[in-house]
Tab-separated table of C-alpha atoms in Angstrom:
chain	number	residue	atom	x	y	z
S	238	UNK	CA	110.377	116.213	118.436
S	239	UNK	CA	108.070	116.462	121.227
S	240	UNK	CA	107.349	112.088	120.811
S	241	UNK	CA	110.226	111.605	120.372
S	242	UNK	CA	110.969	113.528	124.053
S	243	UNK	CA	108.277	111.669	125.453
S	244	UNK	CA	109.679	108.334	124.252
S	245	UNK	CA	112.917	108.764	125.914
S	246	UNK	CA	111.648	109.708	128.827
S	247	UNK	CA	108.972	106.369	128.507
S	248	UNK	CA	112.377	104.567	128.217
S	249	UNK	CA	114.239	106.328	131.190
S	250	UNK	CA	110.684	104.896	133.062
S	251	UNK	CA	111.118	101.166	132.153
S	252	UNK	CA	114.760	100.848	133.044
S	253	UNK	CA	113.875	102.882	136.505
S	254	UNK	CA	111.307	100.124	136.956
S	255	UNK	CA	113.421	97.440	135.787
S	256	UNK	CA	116.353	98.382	138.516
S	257	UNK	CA	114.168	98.505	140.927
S	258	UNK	CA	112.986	95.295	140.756
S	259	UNK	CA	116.493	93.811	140.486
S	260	UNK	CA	117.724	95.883	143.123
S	261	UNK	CA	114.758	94.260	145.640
S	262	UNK	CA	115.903	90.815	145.133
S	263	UNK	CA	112.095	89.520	145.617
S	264	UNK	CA	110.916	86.309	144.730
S	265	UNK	CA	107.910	88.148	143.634
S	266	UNK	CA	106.870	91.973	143.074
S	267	UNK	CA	104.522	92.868	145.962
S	268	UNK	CA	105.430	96.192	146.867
S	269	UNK	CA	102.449	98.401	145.574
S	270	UNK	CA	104.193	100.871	144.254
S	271	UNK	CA	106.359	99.188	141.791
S	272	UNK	CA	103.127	97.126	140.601
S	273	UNK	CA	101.187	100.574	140.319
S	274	UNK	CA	104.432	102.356	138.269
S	275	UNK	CA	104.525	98.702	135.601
S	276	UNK	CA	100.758	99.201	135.559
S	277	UNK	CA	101.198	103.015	134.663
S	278	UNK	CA	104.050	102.476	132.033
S	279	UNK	CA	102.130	99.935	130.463
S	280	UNK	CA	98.398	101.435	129.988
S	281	UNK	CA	100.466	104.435	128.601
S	282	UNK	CA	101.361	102.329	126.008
S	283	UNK	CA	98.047	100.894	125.462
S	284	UNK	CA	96.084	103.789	125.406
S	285	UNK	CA	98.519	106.764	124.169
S	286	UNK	CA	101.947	106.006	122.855
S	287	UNK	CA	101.112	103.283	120.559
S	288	UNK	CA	97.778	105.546	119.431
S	289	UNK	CA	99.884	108.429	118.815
S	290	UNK	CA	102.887	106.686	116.774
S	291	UNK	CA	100.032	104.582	114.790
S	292	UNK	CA	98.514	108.324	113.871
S	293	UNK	CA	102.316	109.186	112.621
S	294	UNK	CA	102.539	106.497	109.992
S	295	UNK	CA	106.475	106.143	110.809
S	296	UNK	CA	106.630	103.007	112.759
S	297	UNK	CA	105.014	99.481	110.479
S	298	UNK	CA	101.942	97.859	112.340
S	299	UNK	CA	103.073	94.827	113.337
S	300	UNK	CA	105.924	96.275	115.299
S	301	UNK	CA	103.708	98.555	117.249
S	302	UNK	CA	101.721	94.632	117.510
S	303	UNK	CA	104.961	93.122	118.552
S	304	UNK	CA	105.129	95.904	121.735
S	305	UNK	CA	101.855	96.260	122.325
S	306	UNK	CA	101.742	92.244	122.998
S	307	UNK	CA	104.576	92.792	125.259
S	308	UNK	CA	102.842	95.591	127.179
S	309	UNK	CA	99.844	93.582	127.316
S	310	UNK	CA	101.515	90.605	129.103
S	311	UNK	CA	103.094	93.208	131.347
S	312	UNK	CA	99.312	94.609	132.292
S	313	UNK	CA	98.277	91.308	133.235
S	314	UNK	CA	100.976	90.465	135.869
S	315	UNK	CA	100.346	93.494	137.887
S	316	UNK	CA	98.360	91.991	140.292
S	317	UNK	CA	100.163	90.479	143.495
S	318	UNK	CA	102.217	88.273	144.144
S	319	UNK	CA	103.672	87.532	140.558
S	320	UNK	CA	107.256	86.515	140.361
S	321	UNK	CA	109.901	89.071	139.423
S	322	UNK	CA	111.298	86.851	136.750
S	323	UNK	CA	108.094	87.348	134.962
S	324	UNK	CA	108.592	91.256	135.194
S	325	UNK	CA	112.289	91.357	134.266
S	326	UNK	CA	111.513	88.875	131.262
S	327	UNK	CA	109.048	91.098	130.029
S	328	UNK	CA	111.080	94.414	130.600
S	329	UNK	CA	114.539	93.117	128.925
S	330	UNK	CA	111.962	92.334	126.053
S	331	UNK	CA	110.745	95.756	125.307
S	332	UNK	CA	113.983	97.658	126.225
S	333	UNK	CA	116.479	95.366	124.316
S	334	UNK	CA	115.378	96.978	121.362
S	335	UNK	CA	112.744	99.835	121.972
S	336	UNK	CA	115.559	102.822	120.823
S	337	UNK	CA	115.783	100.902	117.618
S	338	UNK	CA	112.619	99.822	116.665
S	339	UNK	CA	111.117	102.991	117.955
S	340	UNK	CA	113.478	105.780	118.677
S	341	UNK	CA	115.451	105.849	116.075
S	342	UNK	CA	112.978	105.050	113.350
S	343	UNK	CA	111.222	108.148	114.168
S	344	UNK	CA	114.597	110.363	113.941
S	345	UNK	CA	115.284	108.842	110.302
S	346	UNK	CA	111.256	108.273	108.849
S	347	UNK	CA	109.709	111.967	107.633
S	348	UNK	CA	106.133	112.182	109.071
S	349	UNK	CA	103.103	110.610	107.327
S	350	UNK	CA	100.868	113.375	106.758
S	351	UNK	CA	97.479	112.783	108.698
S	352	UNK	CA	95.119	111.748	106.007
S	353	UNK	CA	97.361	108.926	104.471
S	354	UNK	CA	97.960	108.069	108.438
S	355	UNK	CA	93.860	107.222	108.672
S	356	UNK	CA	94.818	104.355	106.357
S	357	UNK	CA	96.082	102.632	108.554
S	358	UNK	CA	92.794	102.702	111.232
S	359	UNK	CA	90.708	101.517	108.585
S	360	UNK	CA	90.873	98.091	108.330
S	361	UNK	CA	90.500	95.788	111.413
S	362	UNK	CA	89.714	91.775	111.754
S	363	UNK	CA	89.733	90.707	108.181
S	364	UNK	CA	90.679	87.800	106.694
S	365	UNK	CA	94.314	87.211	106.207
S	366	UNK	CA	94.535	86.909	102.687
S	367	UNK	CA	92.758	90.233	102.736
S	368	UNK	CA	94.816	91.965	105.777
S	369	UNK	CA	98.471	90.896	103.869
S	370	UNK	CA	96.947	92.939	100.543
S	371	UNK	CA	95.563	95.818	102.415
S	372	UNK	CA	98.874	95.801	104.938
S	373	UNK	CA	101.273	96.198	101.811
S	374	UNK	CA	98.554	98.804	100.315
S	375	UNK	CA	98.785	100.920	103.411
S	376	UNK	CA	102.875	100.746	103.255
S	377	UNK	CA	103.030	101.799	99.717
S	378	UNK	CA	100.752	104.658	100.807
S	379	UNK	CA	103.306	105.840	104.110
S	380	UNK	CA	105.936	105.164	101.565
S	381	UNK	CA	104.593	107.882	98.924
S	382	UNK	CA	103.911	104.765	96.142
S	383	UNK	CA	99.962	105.665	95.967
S	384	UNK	CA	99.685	103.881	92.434
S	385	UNK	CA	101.246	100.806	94.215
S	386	UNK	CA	98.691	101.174	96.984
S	387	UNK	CA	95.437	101.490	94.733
S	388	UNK	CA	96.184	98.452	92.968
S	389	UNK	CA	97.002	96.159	96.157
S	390	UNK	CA	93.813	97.845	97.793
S	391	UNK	CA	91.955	96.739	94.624
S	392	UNK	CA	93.354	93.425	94.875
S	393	UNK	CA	91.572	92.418	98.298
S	394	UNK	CA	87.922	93.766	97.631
S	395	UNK	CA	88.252	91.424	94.340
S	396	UNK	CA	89.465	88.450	96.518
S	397	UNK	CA	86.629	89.623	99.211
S	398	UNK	CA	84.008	89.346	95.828
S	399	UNK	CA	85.881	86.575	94.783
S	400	UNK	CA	85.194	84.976	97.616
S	401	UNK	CA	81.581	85.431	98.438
S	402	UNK	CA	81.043	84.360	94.999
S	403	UNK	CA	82.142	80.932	95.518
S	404	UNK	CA	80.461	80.921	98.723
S	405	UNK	CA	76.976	81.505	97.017
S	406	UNK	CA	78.234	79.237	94.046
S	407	UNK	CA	79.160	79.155	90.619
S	408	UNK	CA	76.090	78.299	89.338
S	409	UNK	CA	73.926	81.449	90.726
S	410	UNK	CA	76.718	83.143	88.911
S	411	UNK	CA	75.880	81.586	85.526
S	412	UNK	CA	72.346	81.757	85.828
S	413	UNK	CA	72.569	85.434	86.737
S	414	UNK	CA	74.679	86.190	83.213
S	415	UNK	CA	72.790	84.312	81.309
S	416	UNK	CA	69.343	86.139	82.824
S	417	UNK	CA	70.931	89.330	82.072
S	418	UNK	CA	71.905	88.650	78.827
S	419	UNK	CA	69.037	87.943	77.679
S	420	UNK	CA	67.381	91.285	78.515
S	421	UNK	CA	66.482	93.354	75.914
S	422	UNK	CA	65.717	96.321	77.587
S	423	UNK	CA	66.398	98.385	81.368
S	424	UNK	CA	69.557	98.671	82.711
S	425	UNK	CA	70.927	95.307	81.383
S	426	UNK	CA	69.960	95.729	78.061
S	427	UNK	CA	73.654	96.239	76.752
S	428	UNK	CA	75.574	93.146	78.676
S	429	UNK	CA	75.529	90.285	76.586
S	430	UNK	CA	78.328	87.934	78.273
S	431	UNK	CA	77.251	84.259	79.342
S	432	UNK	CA	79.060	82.385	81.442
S	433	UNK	CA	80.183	78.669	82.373
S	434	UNK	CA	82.376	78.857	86.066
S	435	UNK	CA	83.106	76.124	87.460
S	436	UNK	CA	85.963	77.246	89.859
S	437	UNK	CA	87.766	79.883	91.127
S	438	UNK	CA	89.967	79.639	88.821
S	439	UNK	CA	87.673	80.402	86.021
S	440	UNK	CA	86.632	83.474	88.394
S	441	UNK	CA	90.287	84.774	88.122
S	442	UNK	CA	89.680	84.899	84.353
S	443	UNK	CA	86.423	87.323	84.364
S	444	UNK	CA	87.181	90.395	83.307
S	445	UNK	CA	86.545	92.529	86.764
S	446	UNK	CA	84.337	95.332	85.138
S	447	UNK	CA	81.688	92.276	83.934
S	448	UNK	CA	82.465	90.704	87.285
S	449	UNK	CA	80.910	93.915	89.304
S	450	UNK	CA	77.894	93.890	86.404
S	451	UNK	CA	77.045	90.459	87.483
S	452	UNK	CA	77.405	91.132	91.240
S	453	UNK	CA	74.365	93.692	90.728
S	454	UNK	CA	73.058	91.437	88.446
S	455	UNK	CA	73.018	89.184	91.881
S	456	UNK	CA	71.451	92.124	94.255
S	457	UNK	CA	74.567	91.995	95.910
S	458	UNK	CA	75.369	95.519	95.143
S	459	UNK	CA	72.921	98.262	93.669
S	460	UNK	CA	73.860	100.578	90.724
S	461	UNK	CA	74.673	103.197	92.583
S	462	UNK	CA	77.543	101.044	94.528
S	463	UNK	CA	78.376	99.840	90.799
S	464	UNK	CA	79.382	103.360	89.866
S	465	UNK	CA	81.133	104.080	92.706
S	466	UNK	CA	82.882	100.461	92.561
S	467	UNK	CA	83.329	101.061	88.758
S	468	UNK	CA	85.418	104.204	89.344
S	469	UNK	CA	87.724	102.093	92.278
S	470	UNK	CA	88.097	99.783	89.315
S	471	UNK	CA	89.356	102.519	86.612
S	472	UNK	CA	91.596	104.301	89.302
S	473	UNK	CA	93.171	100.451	89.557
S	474	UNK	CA	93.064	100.710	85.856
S	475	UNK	CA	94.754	104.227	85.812
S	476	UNK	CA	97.614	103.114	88.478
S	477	UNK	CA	98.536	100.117	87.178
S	478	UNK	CA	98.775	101.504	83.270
S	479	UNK	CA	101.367	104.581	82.210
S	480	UNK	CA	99.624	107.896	82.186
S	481	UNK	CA	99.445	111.711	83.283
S	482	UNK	CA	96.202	111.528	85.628
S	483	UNK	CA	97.868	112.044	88.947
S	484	UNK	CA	96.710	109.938	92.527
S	485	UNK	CA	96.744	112.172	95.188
S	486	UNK	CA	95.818	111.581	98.821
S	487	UNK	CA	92.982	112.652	98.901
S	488	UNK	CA	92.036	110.451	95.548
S	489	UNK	CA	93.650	107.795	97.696
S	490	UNK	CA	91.463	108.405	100.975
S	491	UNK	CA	88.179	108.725	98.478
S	492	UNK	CA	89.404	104.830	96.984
S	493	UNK	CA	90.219	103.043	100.537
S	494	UNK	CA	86.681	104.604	102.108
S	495	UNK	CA	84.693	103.321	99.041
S	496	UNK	CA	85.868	99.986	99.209
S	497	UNK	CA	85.473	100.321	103.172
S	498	UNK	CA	82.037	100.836	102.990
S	499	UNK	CA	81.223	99.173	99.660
S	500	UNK	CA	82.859	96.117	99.919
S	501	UNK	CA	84.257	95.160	103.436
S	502	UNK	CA	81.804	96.516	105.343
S	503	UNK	CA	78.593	95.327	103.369
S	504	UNK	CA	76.513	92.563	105.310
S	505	UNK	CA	75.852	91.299	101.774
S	506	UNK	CA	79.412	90.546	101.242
S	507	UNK	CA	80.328	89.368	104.595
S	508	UNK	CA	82.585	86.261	104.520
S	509	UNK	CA	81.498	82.906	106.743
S	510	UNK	CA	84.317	81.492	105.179
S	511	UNK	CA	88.089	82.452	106.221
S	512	UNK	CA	89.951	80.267	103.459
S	513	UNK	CA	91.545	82.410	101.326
S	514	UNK	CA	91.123	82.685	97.658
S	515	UNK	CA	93.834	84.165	94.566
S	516	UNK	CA	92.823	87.396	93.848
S	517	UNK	CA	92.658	88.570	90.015
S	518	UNK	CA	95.038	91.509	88.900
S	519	UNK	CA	94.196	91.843	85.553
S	520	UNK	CA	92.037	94.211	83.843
C-alpha cells in the first residue's frame, strides 16, 4: 500500500515536470530548477523505486530494465542547455504506460515473500544462454512453480559445465574417464565409464551424475563441491519426477546459492567464450 502511495505520487511528479516544460515553450530546458526536479525524479528511480519493486518480486526484470533505461537517458540530459524535445520524448515514454506496467501490476500481483525475492539479485552479467534459463527459473519461483524453477536453474549450470568442457576440449575429457576408470582403488575406485566425445552433442548424451564425476576427475571441482553439486542434481531429479518430497523456499534458496557459488561463480569454470551451447535435461 505504502509503494504503491509512493508511486502515484512519483507519477503526479513526472507529469508536474512534464507541464512545466511544455508550458515554458523553450527551445531548451535551462531553468535550474526544472533540470534539478528531472534530475531528482530520475535518481529516485535509480537508486530507490526500482530497488524496492525488484525486492517485491511483482514487477518482471526486464520491465523494471525497460524504465530504468528510460530514466537513465533522462539522467544524462540534465545538464544545460539540452533541448526540451529530448525531455518531453523521454517523459511521454515513461508516463504513457507507467500506471500499467507498474501501478496496476502491483494492485493485482500478491507479494513475493523476501527470500524467493533474493532470487532475483543473484545472478548478474552472464551469458545469455545462461541469463534466459535462470530468468524463466526466477519467474517460476515469483510464480509459486519451485519444481519448475529447480529444473531450469539446473539447466544453466549444466550448459555453464557444458560449456567449459568444450572450451578445455573433448579429449581432456576422455583421457580423464579413461584415467579414472582404470583406478582400482581411492575415491575413483567404483567409476568405470570410458568415454569417446567428440562434440557437444555427444556431451548432451552423458548422463549428468558421471558428467560431475569426471569434472572432479578434471580438478575442476573438489569432492566436497561434488556432494553439494550431487544433491542440486537429485533435487533436479526430485522436481522433474512425480513424488511426495516437497521444495520449499528455503530448499529453493539452499539450490540457487549452491550453484551461485559452485558453478557461476568458480574462477575454474569461468567462461572466455560467450557462444552458447544446448543444455542437457535429462537424467
Amino acid at each position: 500500500m505504502v509503494m504503491r502511495q509512493h508511486l502515484n505520487q512519483f507519477l503526479a511528479e513526472l507529469k508536474s515536470l512534464r507541464n512545466g516544460i511544455k508550458s515554458d515553450r523553450a527551445k531548451t530546458v535551462n531553468k535550474i530548477a526544472t533540470r534539478k526536479k528531472a534530475e531528482g525524479l530520475a535518481t529516485s528511480w535509480l537508486s530507490t523505486h526500482s530497488s524496492q519493486l525488484l525486492s517485491a518480486g511483482q514487477i518482471s526484470t526486464d520491465m523494471l530494465d525497460k524504465y530504468s533505461d528510460l530514466f537513465r537517458q533522462l539522467l544524462k540530459i540534465t545538464g544545460p542547455s539540452n533541448l526540451s524535445a529530448s525531455y518531453l520524448k523521454l517523459l511521454n515514454a515513461i508516463i504513457k504506460s507507467f500506471r500499467e506496467d507498474i501501478i496496476l501490476v502491483l494492485h493485482e500481483q500478491p507479494p513475493t515473500s523476501a527470500s524467493l525475492a533474493l532470487l532475483t539479485t543473484l545472478f548478474k552479467g552472464l551469458p545469455s544462454d545462461e541469463d534466459t534459463y535462470l530468468k524463466e527459473a526466477t519467474g517460476c519461483a515469483l510464480k509459486g512453480f519451485l519444481r519448475a524453477s529447480v529444473v531450469l536453474g539446473w539447466c544453466a549450470a549444466i550448459s555453464r559445465i557444458h560449456a567449459k568442457i568444450e572450451e578445455i576440449g573433448f579429449a581432456t575429457f576422455n583421457v580423464t574417464s579413461a584415467q579414472m576408470a582404470s583406478q582400482q582403488k581411492g575415491r575413483f575406485k567404483r567409476f568405470n565409464k570410458v568415454f569417446n566425445l567428440s562434440s557437444i552433442g555427444d556431451l548432451n548424451e552423458v548422463f549428468d551424475n558421471d558428467t560431475l564425476w569426471v569434472l572432479e576427475g578434471m580438478q575442476i571441482i573438489d569432492s566436497n563441491q561434488h556432494t553439494r553439486l550431487h544433491s542440486c542434481f537429485e533435487m533436479r531429479c526430485q522436481s522433474a519426477h512425480p513424488g511426495e518430497a516437497p521444495i520449499t523456499e528455503f530448499n529453493l534458496l539452499s539450490f540457487f546459492s549452491d550453484l551461485k557459488e559452485i558453478v557461476f561463480d568458480n574462477p575454474k569454470l569461468s567462461r572466455t567464450s560467450k557462444a552458447p551451447t544446448t543444455a542437457s535435461t535429462g537424467p
